[in-house]
Amino acid sequence: MDLSIVVPVYNEEENIPLLHDALIAVMTPLSITWEAVLVDDGSRDQSARLLEDLAQKYPEHFRAVLLRRNFGQTDAIAAGIDHSCGDVVILMDADLQNDPQDIPMMLEKINEGYDVVSGWRARRKDDFLTRTLPSKLANGLISWVTGVHLHDYGCTLKAYRREVITGYRLYGEMHRFIPVYANSVGAKILEVPVHHHPRKFGKAKYGLERTFKVVLDLFTVKFLSSYSNKPIYLFGGTGLVLVLLSGLVLLYLAIRRIFWGVPVLESPFFQMSTMIFILGFQSILMGLIAELQVRTYHESQDKPTYTVRKTVGFSSRDVVDNSSTTNRE
Ligand code: UDP
Ligand code: MG
Protein backbone atom coordinates (compact mmCIF):
# COMPACT_ATOMS: atom_id res chain seq x y z
CA MET A 1 0.00 0.00 0.00
CA ASP A 2 1.45 3.39 -1.02
CA LEU A 3 -0.63 5.79 1.01
CA SER A 4 -2.88 5.87 4.07
CA ILE A 5 -4.99 8.93 4.73
CA VAL A 6 -5.87 9.02 8.43
CA VAL A 7 -8.83 11.14 9.50
CA PRO A 8 -10.18 11.63 13.07
CA VAL A 9 -13.94 12.14 13.14
CA TYR A 10 -16.01 13.56 15.98
CA ASN A 11 -19.60 14.63 15.30
CA GLU A 12 -19.05 15.35 11.60
CA GLU A 13 -22.11 13.66 10.07
CA GLU A 14 -22.71 16.37 7.43
CA ASN A 15 -19.07 16.37 6.40
CA ILE A 16 -18.55 12.63 5.90
CA PRO A 17 -20.27 12.29 2.51
CA LEU A 18 -18.44 15.40 1.28
CA LEU A 19 -15.15 14.03 2.56
CA HIS A 20 -15.73 10.78 0.70
CA ASP A 21 -16.54 12.57 -2.57
CA ALA A 22 -13.58 14.91 -2.23
CA LEU A 23 -11.15 12.04 -1.56
CA ILE A 24 -12.45 9.96 -4.46
CA ALA A 25 -12.22 12.97 -6.81
CA VAL A 26 -8.61 13.68 -5.83
CA MET A 27 -7.28 10.13 -5.50
CA THR A 28 -8.84 8.35 -8.48
CA PRO A 29 -6.65 10.03 -11.13
CA LEU A 30 -3.49 9.10 -9.19
CA SER A 31 -1.96 5.75 -10.04
CA ILE A 32 -1.15 4.66 -6.51
CA THR A 33 -2.71 2.26 -4.04
CA TRP A 34 -4.32 4.07 -1.17
CA GLU A 35 -6.68 3.70 1.77
CA ALA A 36 -8.56 6.18 3.93
CA VAL A 37 -8.65 5.14 7.59
CA LEU A 38 -11.52 7.03 9.21
CA VAL A 39 -11.60 6.94 13.00
CA ASP A 40 -14.83 7.68 14.81
CA ASP A 41 -13.89 9.24 18.13
CA GLY A 42 -17.08 8.35 20.01
CA SER A 43 -19.34 10.70 18.05
CA ARG A 44 -22.81 11.36 19.40
CA ASP A 45 -24.36 11.89 15.97
CA GLN A 46 -24.62 9.51 13.02
CA SER A 47 -20.90 9.69 12.15
CA ALA A 48 -20.05 6.16 13.31
CA ARG A 49 -22.85 4.59 11.27
CA LEU A 50 -21.87 6.62 8.20
CA LEU A 51 -18.24 5.54 8.48
CA GLU A 52 -19.29 1.92 8.83
CA ASP A 53 -21.43 2.23 5.70
CA LEU A 54 -18.55 3.76 3.76
CA ALA A 55 -16.18 0.97 4.77
CA GLN A 56 -18.71 -1.67 3.75
CA LYS A 57 -19.61 -0.02 0.46
CA TYR A 58 -16.07 0.78 -0.66
CA PRO A 59 -13.88 -1.85 0.95
CA GLU A 60 -11.00 -1.30 -1.45
CA HIS A 61 -10.36 2.25 -0.20
CA PHE A 62 -12.28 3.02 2.97
CA ARG A 63 -11.76 1.57 6.44
CA ALA A 64 -13.49 2.56 9.66
CA VAL A 65 -12.17 2.34 13.20
CA LEU A 66 -14.83 3.04 15.81
CA LEU A 67 -13.56 4.00 19.25
CA ARG A 68 -15.62 3.15 22.32
CA ARG A 69 -15.85 6.70 23.59
CA ASN A 70 -14.53 10.17 22.88
CA PHE A 71 -10.78 10.01 23.53
CA GLY A 72 -9.76 13.24 21.78
CA GLN A 73 -8.23 14.05 18.43
CA THR A 74 -4.73 12.87 19.30
CA ASP A 75 -5.86 9.41 20.38
CA ALA A 76 -8.11 9.11 17.35
CA ILE A 77 -5.15 9.91 15.12
CA ALA A 78 -2.98 7.40 16.97
CA ALA A 79 -5.62 4.70 16.49
CA GLY A 80 -5.80 5.54 12.80
CA ILE A 81 -2.04 5.34 12.32
CA ASP A 82 -1.91 2.02 14.18
CA HIS A 83 -4.59 0.58 11.89
CA SER A 84 -3.10 1.91 8.67
CA CYS A 85 -0.50 0.26 6.48
CA GLY A 86 0.60 2.74 3.79
CA ASP A 87 4.27 3.60 3.29
CA VAL A 88 3.22 7.23 3.49
CA VAL A 89 0.73 8.49 6.08
CA ILE A 90 -1.23 11.69 5.51
CA LEU A 91 -3.19 13.15 8.40
CA MET A 92 -6.11 15.49 7.83
CA ASP A 93 -9.26 16.77 9.52
CA ALA A 94 -12.72 15.49 8.65
CA ASP A 95 -14.34 18.91 8.47
CA LEU A 96 -12.90 19.77 5.04
CA GLN A 97 -11.16 22.84 6.43
CA ASN A 98 -8.13 21.03 5.01
CA ASP A 99 -8.38 20.53 1.28
CA PRO A 100 -7.76 17.03 -0.14
CA GLN A 101 -6.65 18.74 -3.36
CA ASP A 102 -3.32 19.43 -1.66
CA ILE A 103 -2.61 15.70 -1.33
CA PRO A 104 -1.02 15.11 -4.77
CA MET A 105 1.36 18.06 -4.27
CA MET A 106 2.38 16.73 -0.85
CA LEU A 107 2.97 13.26 -2.24
CA GLU A 108 5.17 14.74 -4.94
CA LYS A 109 7.33 16.36 -2.28
CA ILE A 110 7.59 13.07 -0.41
CA ASN A 111 8.71 11.41 -3.63
CA GLU A 112 11.34 14.13 -4.03
CA GLY A 113 12.88 12.74 -0.85
CA TYR A 114 11.33 14.60 2.05
CA ASP A 115 10.25 12.53 5.05
CA VAL A 116 7.79 15.07 6.41
CA VAL A 117 5.73 17.52 4.36
CA SER A 118 4.06 19.89 6.76
CA GLY A 119 0.98 21.85 5.70
CA TRP A 120 0.85 25.52 6.55
CA ARG A 121 -2.51 27.33 6.52
CA ALA A 122 -0.99 30.48 5.07
CA ARG A 123 -4.40 32.12 4.79
CA ARG A 124 -6.23 30.71 7.75
CA LYS A 125 -10.00 31.01 7.91
CA ASP A 126 -10.64 30.91 11.66
CA ASP A 127 -11.54 33.49 14.25
CA PHE A 128 -8.55 35.82 14.65
CA LEU A 129 -8.61 36.57 18.37
CA THR A 130 -9.41 33.14 19.79
CA ARG A 131 -7.67 30.93 17.22
CA THR A 132 -5.32 32.53 14.71
CA LEU A 133 -3.47 34.89 17.04
CA PRO A 134 -2.86 32.41 19.91
CA SER A 135 -1.77 29.87 17.35
CA LYS A 136 0.74 32.35 15.85
CA LEU A 137 2.27 32.89 19.29
CA ALA A 138 2.29 29.18 20.06
CA ASN A 139 3.98 28.36 16.76
CA GLY A 140 6.68 30.93 17.41
CA LEU A 141 7.27 29.52 20.87
CA ILE A 142 7.35 25.90 19.72
CA SER A 143 9.74 26.72 16.88
CA TRP A 144 12.04 28.59 19.21
CA VAL A 145 12.06 25.93 21.95
CA THR A 146 12.35 22.87 19.73
CA GLY A 147 14.53 24.36 17.00
CA VAL A 148 12.19 22.93 14.36
CA HIS A 149 10.92 26.04 12.58
CA LEU A 150 7.39 25.62 11.25
CA HIS A 151 4.73 28.27 10.80
CA ASP A 152 1.85 25.97 11.55
CA TYR A 153 2.15 23.09 13.98
CA GLY A 154 -1.62 23.11 14.43
CA CYS A 155 -2.44 22.29 10.81
CA THR A 156 -3.40 18.62 10.77
CA LEU A 157 -2.74 18.21 7.06
CA LYS A 158 0.76 16.78 7.00
CA ALA A 159 2.40 13.88 5.17
CA TYR A 160 4.86 11.50 6.78
CA ARG A 161 6.98 8.66 5.55
CA ARG A 162 5.94 5.89 7.91
CA GLU A 163 9.38 5.05 9.20
CA VAL A 164 9.81 8.48 10.79
CA ILE A 165 6.65 8.18 12.90
CA THR A 166 6.75 4.59 14.06
CA GLY A 167 7.90 4.00 17.61
CA TYR A 168 6.34 7.26 18.77
CA ARG A 169 3.35 7.04 21.11
CA LEU A 170 1.04 10.03 21.18
CA TYR A 171 -0.18 11.44 24.49
CA GLY A 172 -2.21 14.54 25.40
CA GLU A 173 -2.34 16.95 22.48
CA MET A 174 0.87 15.58 21.06
CA HIS A 175 -0.13 14.92 17.47
CA ARG A 176 0.96 18.41 16.57
CA PHE A 177 4.46 17.63 17.77
CA ILE A 178 5.03 14.68 15.45
CA PRO A 179 7.33 16.82 13.25
CA VAL A 180 9.54 17.47 16.29
CA TYR A 181 9.80 13.76 16.94
CA ALA A 182 10.46 13.09 13.27
CA ASN A 183 13.20 15.70 13.35
CA SER A 184 14.78 14.00 16.34
CA VAL A 185 15.09 10.76 14.38
CA GLY A 186 16.67 12.67 11.52
CA ALA A 187 13.76 13.29 9.13
CA LYS A 188 14.04 15.77 6.26
CA ILE A 189 11.20 18.26 6.74
CA LEU A 190 9.58 20.60 4.23
CA GLU A 191 6.85 23.14 4.88
CA VAL A 192 4.30 23.90 2.15
CA PRO A 193 1.39 26.36 2.13
CA VAL A 194 -1.95 24.56 1.87
CA HIS A 195 -5.51 25.69 1.33
CA HIS A 196 -7.79 26.32 4.26
CA HIS A 197 -11.53 26.80 4.25
CA PRO A 198 -14.02 27.97 6.84
CA ARG A 199 -16.02 25.21 8.48
CA LYS A 200 -19.27 24.71 6.58
CA PHE A 201 -20.99 22.15 8.80
CA GLY A 202 -20.75 21.17 12.41
CA LYS A 203 -18.95 23.02 15.21
CA ALA A 204 -15.28 23.59 15.97
CA LYS A 205 -14.42 21.46 18.99
CA TYR A 206 -11.81 23.72 20.51
CA GLY A 207 -11.29 27.25 21.75
CA LEU A 208 -8.59 29.21 23.47
CA GLU A 209 -8.00 26.65 26.24
CA ARG A 210 -6.12 24.39 23.87
CA THR A 211 -3.25 26.89 23.68
CA PHE A 212 -2.47 26.27 27.36
CA LYS A 213 -2.38 22.51 26.90
CA VAL A 214 -0.06 22.98 23.97
CA VAL A 215 2.35 25.08 26.02
CA LEU A 216 2.41 22.41 28.75
CA ASP A 217 2.95 19.65 26.22
CA LEU A 218 5.85 21.66 24.90
CA PHE A 219 7.76 21.10 28.16
CA THR A 220 7.37 17.35 27.77
CA VAL A 221 8.35 17.44 24.13
CA LYS A 222 11.44 19.55 24.73
CA PHE A 223 12.51 17.31 27.59
CA LEU A 224 11.92 14.10 25.66
CA SER A 225 13.53 15.28 22.46
CA SER A 226 16.59 16.87 24.04
CA TYR A 227 17.24 14.94 27.24
CA SER A 228 15.48 11.60 27.14
CA ASN A 229 18.79 9.79 26.59
CA LYS A 230 20.77 11.92 29.00
CA PRO A 231 18.49 13.34 31.72
CA ILE A 232 21.46 13.83 34.06
CA TYR A 233 22.56 16.73 31.84
CA LEU A 234 19.37 18.61 32.65
CA PHE A 235 18.91 17.61 36.29
CA GLY A 236 22.62 17.46 37.03
CA GLY A 237 23.24 20.73 35.20
CA THR A 238 20.58 22.49 37.26
CA GLY A 239 21.97 20.80 40.37
CA LEU A 240 25.53 21.89 39.71
CA VAL A 241 24.49 25.49 39.12
CA LEU A 242 22.60 25.51 42.44
CA VAL A 243 25.45 23.89 44.37
CA LEU A 244 27.86 26.40 42.86
CA LEU A 245 25.55 29.25 43.80
CA SER A 246 25.36 28.08 47.39
CA GLY A 247 29.17 27.88 47.45
CA LEU A 248 29.42 31.48 46.27
CA VAL A 249 27.02 32.65 48.97
CA LEU A 250 29.08 30.81 51.60
CA LEU A 251 32.24 32.40 50.26
CA TYR A 252 30.64 35.82 50.52
CA LEU A 253 29.65 35.09 54.13
CA ALA A 254 33.14 33.87 54.97
CA ILE A 255 34.74 37.00 53.54
CA ARG A 256 32.31 39.17 55.47
CA ARG A 257 33.13 37.26 58.64
CA ILE A 258 36.89 37.49 58.20
CA PHE A 259 37.22 41.12 57.16
CA TRP A 260 34.28 42.81 58.81
CA GLY A 261 33.48 40.43 61.64
CA VAL A 262 29.84 39.95 60.63
CA PRO A 263 28.57 36.72 62.25
CA VAL A 264 27.77 34.01 59.70
CA LEU A 265 24.96 32.13 61.46
CA GLU A 266 22.79 35.18 62.06
CA SER A 267 22.56 36.08 58.40
CA PRO A 268 19.55 34.85 56.37
CA PHE A 269 22.06 34.23 53.60
CA PHE A 270 23.42 31.25 55.48
CA GLN A 271 20.07 29.49 55.56
CA MET A 272 19.51 30.42 51.97
CA SER A 273 22.77 28.91 50.91
CA THR A 274 22.00 25.69 52.79
CA MET A 275 18.64 25.44 51.10
CA ILE A 276 20.05 26.04 47.65
CA PHE A 277 22.71 23.43 48.30
CA ILE A 278 20.14 20.81 49.30
CA LEU A 279 17.99 21.61 46.27
CA GLY A 280 20.98 21.29 43.98
CA PHE A 281 22.10 18.04 45.51
CA GLN A 282 18.56 16.63 45.25
CA SER A 283 18.40 17.62 41.62
CA ILE A 284 21.59 15.70 40.86
CA LEU A 285 20.16 12.65 42.65
CA MET A 286 16.95 12.94 40.62
CA GLY A 287 19.06 13.01 37.50
CA LEU A 288 20.68 9.73 38.55
CA ILE A 289 17.30 8.10 39.06
CA ALA A 290 16.23 9.36 35.64
CA GLU A 291 19.39 7.83 34.17
CA LEU A 292 18.39 4.46 35.64
CA GLN A 293 14.97 4.81 34.06
CA VAL A 294 16.42 5.62 30.67
CA ARG A 295 18.40 2.41 30.78
CA THR A 296 15.35 0.42 31.81
CA TYR A 297 13.39 2.04 29.00
CA HIS A 298 15.88 1.28 26.26
CA GLU A 299 17.23 -2.06 27.42
CA SER A 300 13.98 -3.71 28.48
CA GLN A 301 12.53 -3.03 25.04
CA ASP A 302 15.77 -3.46 23.15
CA LYS A 303 15.23 0.03 21.78
CA PRO A 304 18.42 1.45 20.29
CA THR A 305 19.32 5.02 21.15
CA TYR A 306 19.82 5.87 17.48
CA THR A 307 17.92 5.39 14.25
CA VAL A 308 19.43 3.97 11.07
CA ARG A 309 18.30 5.28 7.69
CA LYS A 310 19.93 2.58 5.60
CA THR A 311 22.72 0.04 5.87
CA VAL A 312 25.00 -0.83 2.97
CA GLY A 313 27.14 -3.89 2.36
CA PHE A 314 25.88 -6.14 5.11
CA SER A 315 24.17 -8.68 2.85
CA SER A 316 26.95 -11.28 3.06
CA ARG A 317 26.70 -11.43 6.83
CA ASP A 318 23.93 -12.64 9.05
CA VAL A 319 21.20 -10.10 9.67
CA VAL A 320 22.55 -7.33 11.86
CA ASP A 321 20.79 -7.42 15.18
CA ASN A 322 20.06 -3.88 16.30
CA SER A 323 19.73 -4.80 19.93
CA SER A 324 23.27 -6.09 20.24
CA THR A 325 24.67 -2.81 19.01
CA THR A 326 22.56 -0.73 21.36
CA ASN A 327 24.52 1.90 23.17
CA ARG A 328 25.12 0.37 26.61
CA GLU A 329 27.57 2.36 28.65
N1 UDP B 1 -11.87 15.61 16.61
C1 UDP B 1 -11.81 14.35 17.18
N2 UDP B 1 -12.03 14.21 18.52
C2 UDP B 1 -12.28 15.27 19.34
C3 UDP B 1 -12.29 16.57 18.75
C4 UDP B 1 -12.08 16.70 17.39
O1 UDP B 1 -11.58 13.36 16.47
O2 UDP B 1 -12.47 15.08 20.53
C5 UDP B 1 -11.64 15.76 15.15
C6 UDP B 1 -12.71 16.57 14.42
O3 UDP B 1 -13.79 15.76 14.01
C7 UDP B 1 -11.93 17.11 13.25
C8 UDP B 1 -10.54 17.31 13.82
O4 UDP B 1 -10.46 16.49 14.97
O5 UDP B 1 -11.85 16.17 12.20
C9 UDP B 1 -10.26 18.76 14.16
O6 UDP B 1 -11.27 19.30 14.96
P1 UDP B 1 -11.80 20.79 14.76
O7 UDP B 1 -12.13 21.00 13.32
O8 UDP B 1 -12.86 21.04 15.73
O9 UDP B 1 -10.50 21.61 15.15
P2 UDP B 1 -9.94 22.91 14.43
O10 UDP B 1 -9.97 22.70 12.95
O11 UDP B 1 -10.85 23.99 14.85
O12 UDP B 1 -8.55 23.01 14.97
MG1 MG C 1 -11.49 22.21 11.84
XYZ file of C-alpha atoms and ligand atoms in Angstrom:
355
model
C 0.000 0.000 0.000
C 1.454 3.385 -1.025
C -0.629 5.794 1.006
C -2.878 5.867 4.066
C -4.995 8.932 4.735
C -5.867 9.017 8.433
C -8.835 11.136 9.505
C -10.177 11.629 13.069
C -13.943 12.143 13.139
C -16.013 13.563 15.980
C -19.602 14.632 15.296
C -19.048 15.350 11.605
C -22.110 13.664 10.067
C -22.709 16.366 7.428
C -19.072 16.367 6.402
C -18.547 12.631 5.898
C -20.273 12.290 2.511
C -18.445 15.398 1.280
C -15.149 14.025 2.556
C -15.730 10.781 0.700
C -16.536 12.573 -2.568
C -13.577 14.911 -2.227
C -11.147 12.041 -1.556
C -12.450 9.963 -4.458
C -12.215 12.970 -6.806
C -8.615 13.677 -5.827
C -7.276 10.131 -5.498
C -8.841 8.353 -8.476
C -6.645 10.032 -11.133
C -3.485 9.100 -9.193
C -1.958 5.749 -10.042
C -1.152 4.655 -6.510
C -2.706 2.257 -4.043
C -4.320 4.069 -1.166
C -6.677 3.701 1.767
C -8.557 6.177 3.935
C -8.645 5.144 7.591
C -11.515 7.028 9.212
C -11.596 6.942 12.997
C -14.826 7.681 14.812
C -13.894 9.238 18.134
C -17.084 8.347 20.014
C -19.340 10.700 18.053
C -22.814 11.362 19.395
C -24.361 11.893 15.973
C -24.624 9.507 13.021
C -20.899 9.686 12.145
C -20.051 6.157 13.308
C -22.846 4.595 11.267
C -21.870 6.620 8.196
C -18.239 5.538 8.485
C -19.287 1.921 8.835
C -21.430 2.228 5.701
C -18.545 3.761 3.761
C -16.180 0.965 4.772
C -18.713 -1.668 3.755
C -19.606 -0.021 0.465
C -16.073 0.779 -0.661
C -13.882 -1.848 0.950
C -11.000 -1.299 -1.450
C -10.362 2.246 -0.197
C -12.285 3.025 2.975
C -11.763 1.572 6.440
C -13.486 2.565 9.662
C -12.172 2.335 13.201
C -14.833 3.038 15.807
C -13.558 3.997 19.247
C -15.619 3.151 22.324
C -15.848 6.703 23.591
C -14.527 10.166 22.876
C -10.783 10.012 23.526
C -9.761 13.236 21.775
C -8.226 14.053 18.425
C -4.729 12.867 19.297
C -5.859 9.412 20.378
C -8.109 9.109 17.354
C -5.146 9.914 15.123
C -2.978 7.399 16.971
C -5.615 4.702 16.493
C -5.798 5.538 12.798
C -2.036 5.344 12.323
C -1.915 2.016 14.176
C -4.592 0.578 11.894
C -3.099 1.914 8.669
C -0.501 0.262 6.479
C 0.602 2.736 3.788
C 4.271 3.597 3.288
C 3.220 7.231 3.494
C 0.732 8.494 6.078
C -1.234 11.685 5.514
C -3.194 13.154 8.399
C -6.110 15.489 7.835
C -9.264 16.775 9.516
C -12.721 15.492 8.649
C -14.345 18.914 8.469
C -12.901 19.769 5.036
C -11.156 22.841 6.431
C -8.131 21.032 5.012
C -8.378 20.529 1.284
C -7.760 17.025 -0.137
C -6.652 18.743 -3.355
C -3.324 19.433 -1.661
C -2.610 15.702 -1.328
C -1.019 15.108 -4.768
C 1.357 18.056 -4.273
C 2.379 16.732 -0.850
C 2.967 13.257 -2.236
C 5.174 14.739 -4.937
C 7.329 16.358 -2.283
C 7.587 13.069 -0.409
C 8.710 11.414 -3.634
C 11.338 14.126 -4.030
C 12.884 12.736 -0.851
C 11.327 14.605 2.054
C 10.252 12.531 5.046
C 7.790 15.071 6.413
C 5.735 17.524 4.359
C 4.058 19.892 6.764
C 0.976 21.849 5.705
C 0.847 25.521 6.554
C -2.508 27.328 6.518
C -0.991 30.480 5.067
C -4.397 32.116 4.795
C -6.226 30.710 7.748
C -10.004 31.009 7.912
C -10.636 30.909 11.656
C -11.541 33.493 14.248
C -8.549 35.816 14.651
C -8.612 36.569 18.374
C -9.405 33.143 19.791
C -7.668 30.927 17.224
C -5.325 32.528 14.708
C -3.466 34.892 17.045
C -2.855 32.412 19.908
C -1.769 29.874 17.346
C 0.744 32.349 15.849
C 2.267 32.888 19.289
C 2.287 29.179 20.064
C 3.984 28.359 16.761
C 6.682 30.933 17.413
C 7.273 29.522 20.874
C 7.346 25.897 19.721
C 9.737 26.723 16.876
C 12.045 28.593 19.214
C 12.056 25.933 21.947
C 12.347 22.872 19.726
C 14.525 24.364 17.003
C 12.190 22.934 14.359
C 10.925 26.040 12.581
C 7.391 25.618 11.255
C 4.730 28.265 10.803
C 1.853 25.968 11.554
C 2.149 23.091 13.978
C -1.621 23.115 14.431
C -2.441 22.286 10.815
C -3.398 18.620 10.774
C -2.741 18.210 7.056
C 0.757 16.777 6.997
C 2.397 13.884 5.171
C 4.862 11.500 6.779
C 6.978 8.658 5.553
C 5.936 5.892 7.907
C 9.385 5.049 9.199
C 9.806 8.484 10.792
C 6.648 8.180 12.902
C 6.746 4.586 14.061
C 7.896 4.003 17.610
C 6.340 7.263 18.766
C 3.355 7.039 21.106
C 1.037 10.029 21.175
C -0.181 11.439 24.490
C -2.213 14.539 25.398
C -2.341 16.950 22.484
C 0.868 15.575 21.062
C -0.132 14.921 17.471
C 0.956 18.413 16.565
C 4.457 17.634 17.770
C 5.028 14.683 15.454
C 7.331 16.825 13.250
C 9.539 17.474 16.294
C 9.802 13.757 16.944
C 10.465 13.089 13.267
C 13.196 15.703 13.345
C 14.781 14.002 16.336
C 15.093 10.757 14.380
C 16.672 12.666 11.519
C 13.765 13.289 9.127
C 14.039 15.766 6.265
C 11.203 18.260 6.745
C 9.580 20.597 4.233
C 6.846 23.135 4.876
C 4.301 23.899 2.149
C 1.387 26.357 2.131
C -1.950 24.561 1.871
C -5.505 25.692 1.328
C -7.787 26.323 4.260
C -11.535 26.804 4.252
C -14.024 27.973 6.842
C -16.017 25.208 8.480
C -19.273 24.714 6.583
C -20.990 22.155 8.802
C -20.745 21.168 12.409
C -18.949 23.015 15.207
C -15.275 23.586 15.969
C -14.418 21.463 18.991
C -11.812 23.722 20.512
C -11.290 27.246 21.750
C -8.585 29.213 23.471
C -7.999 26.650 26.239
C -6.118 24.392 23.866
C -3.249 26.888 23.683
C -2.468 26.266 27.363
C -2.385 22.515 26.895
C -0.060 22.983 23.968
C 2.346 25.076 26.022
C 2.411 22.410 28.752
C 2.954 19.646 26.220
C 5.852 21.664 24.905
C 7.756 21.100 28.164
C 7.370 17.351 27.765
C 8.350 17.442 24.129
C 11.436 19.547 24.729
C 12.508 17.307 27.588
C 11.920 14.095 25.662
C 13.534 15.280 22.456
C 16.594 16.872 24.043
C 17.237 14.942 27.235
C 15.475 11.604 27.137
C 18.794 9.792 26.586
C 20.770 11.923 29.004
C 18.491 13.337 31.723
C 21.456 13.828 34.056
C 22.558 16.729 31.837
C 19.369 18.614 32.647
C 18.907 17.614 36.292
C 22.622 17.464 37.031
C 23.236 20.733 35.199
C 20.580 22.489 37.255
C 21.965 20.802 40.373
C 25.531 21.895 39.711
C 24.492 25.489 39.124
C 22.600 25.510 42.440
C 25.448 23.892 44.371
C 27.862 26.399 42.865
C 25.549 29.247 43.797
C 25.359 28.082 47.391
C 29.166 27.876 47.454
C 29.417 31.482 46.266
C 27.017 32.652 48.971
C 29.083 30.812 51.596
C 32.244 32.404 50.257
C 30.644 35.824 50.523
C 29.649 35.090 54.127
C 33.141 33.873 54.967
C 34.737 37.004 53.540
C 32.308 39.173 55.467
C 33.131 37.265 58.638
C 36.892 37.491 58.201
C 37.223 41.125 57.159
C 34.279 42.808 58.814
C 33.485 40.433 61.637
C 29.836 39.950 60.630
C 28.570 36.721 62.248
C 27.766 34.009 59.696
C 24.963 32.129 61.459
C 22.793 35.176 62.060
C 22.563 36.081 58.396
C 19.555 34.851 56.365
C 22.063 34.231 53.597
C 23.419 31.253 55.480
C 20.072 29.485 55.562
C 19.508 30.422 51.974
C 22.766 28.913 50.911
C 21.999 25.692 52.795
C 18.641 25.439 51.103
C 20.051 26.044 47.647
C 22.713 23.430 48.296
C 20.138 20.811 49.299
C 17.993 21.607 46.272
C 20.983 21.292 43.976
C 22.098 18.037 45.505
C 18.556 16.631 45.246
C 18.403 17.617 41.616
C 21.594 15.703 40.864
C 20.161 12.652 42.647
C 16.946 12.939 40.624
C 19.065 13.011 37.496
C 20.682 9.734 38.551
C 17.299 8.099 39.058
C 16.230 9.358 35.644
C 19.387 7.830 34.167
C 18.386 4.464 35.644
C 14.973 4.813 34.057
C 16.420 5.622 30.668
C 18.398 2.411 30.781
C 15.351 0.418 31.810
C 13.395 2.042 29.002
C 15.876 1.275 26.257
C 17.228 -2.062 27.415
C 13.983 -3.713 28.484
C 12.531 -3.032 25.043
C 15.771 -3.459 23.148
C 15.233 0.034 21.783
C 18.416 1.449 20.288
C 19.320 5.021 21.149
C 19.823 5.865 17.475
C 17.917 5.395 14.248
C 19.427 3.966 11.067
C 18.300 5.279 7.687
C 19.931 2.575 5.603
C 22.718 0.036 5.874
C 24.996 -0.830 2.974
C 27.143 -3.885 2.356
C 25.879 -6.143 5.110
C 24.174 -8.680 2.854
C 26.954 -11.284 3.064
C 26.701 -11.431 6.826
C 23.932 -12.643 9.054
C 21.203 -10.101 9.665
C 22.547 -7.325 11.855
C 20.787 -7.421 15.184
C 20.060 -3.880 16.301
C 19.727 -4.801 19.926
C 23.269 -6.090 20.244
C 24.672 -2.807 19.010
C 22.559 -0.729 21.361
C 24.519 1.905 23.173
C 25.115 0.370 26.605
C 27.573 2.356 28.648
N -11.868 15.609 16.607
C -11.814 14.347 17.183
N -12.029 14.211 18.516
C -12.280 15.273 19.336
C -12.291 16.571 18.752
C -12.078 16.702 17.390
O -11.582 13.357 16.474
O -12.471 15.080 20.525
C -11.641 15.757 15.150
C -12.707 16.573 14.423
O -13.785 15.759 14.014
C -11.925 17.111 13.246
C -10.540 17.312 13.822
O -10.464 16.490 14.971
O -11.850 16.173 12.195
C -10.259 18.758 14.158
O -11.272 19.298 14.962
P -11.798 20.787 14.758
O -12.129 20.997 13.315
O -12.864 21.043 15.726
O -10.502 21.609 15.149
P -9.943 22.913 14.429
O -9.970 22.701 12.954
O -10.850 23.989 14.849
O -8.549 23.011 14.969
Mg -11.490 22.210 11.839
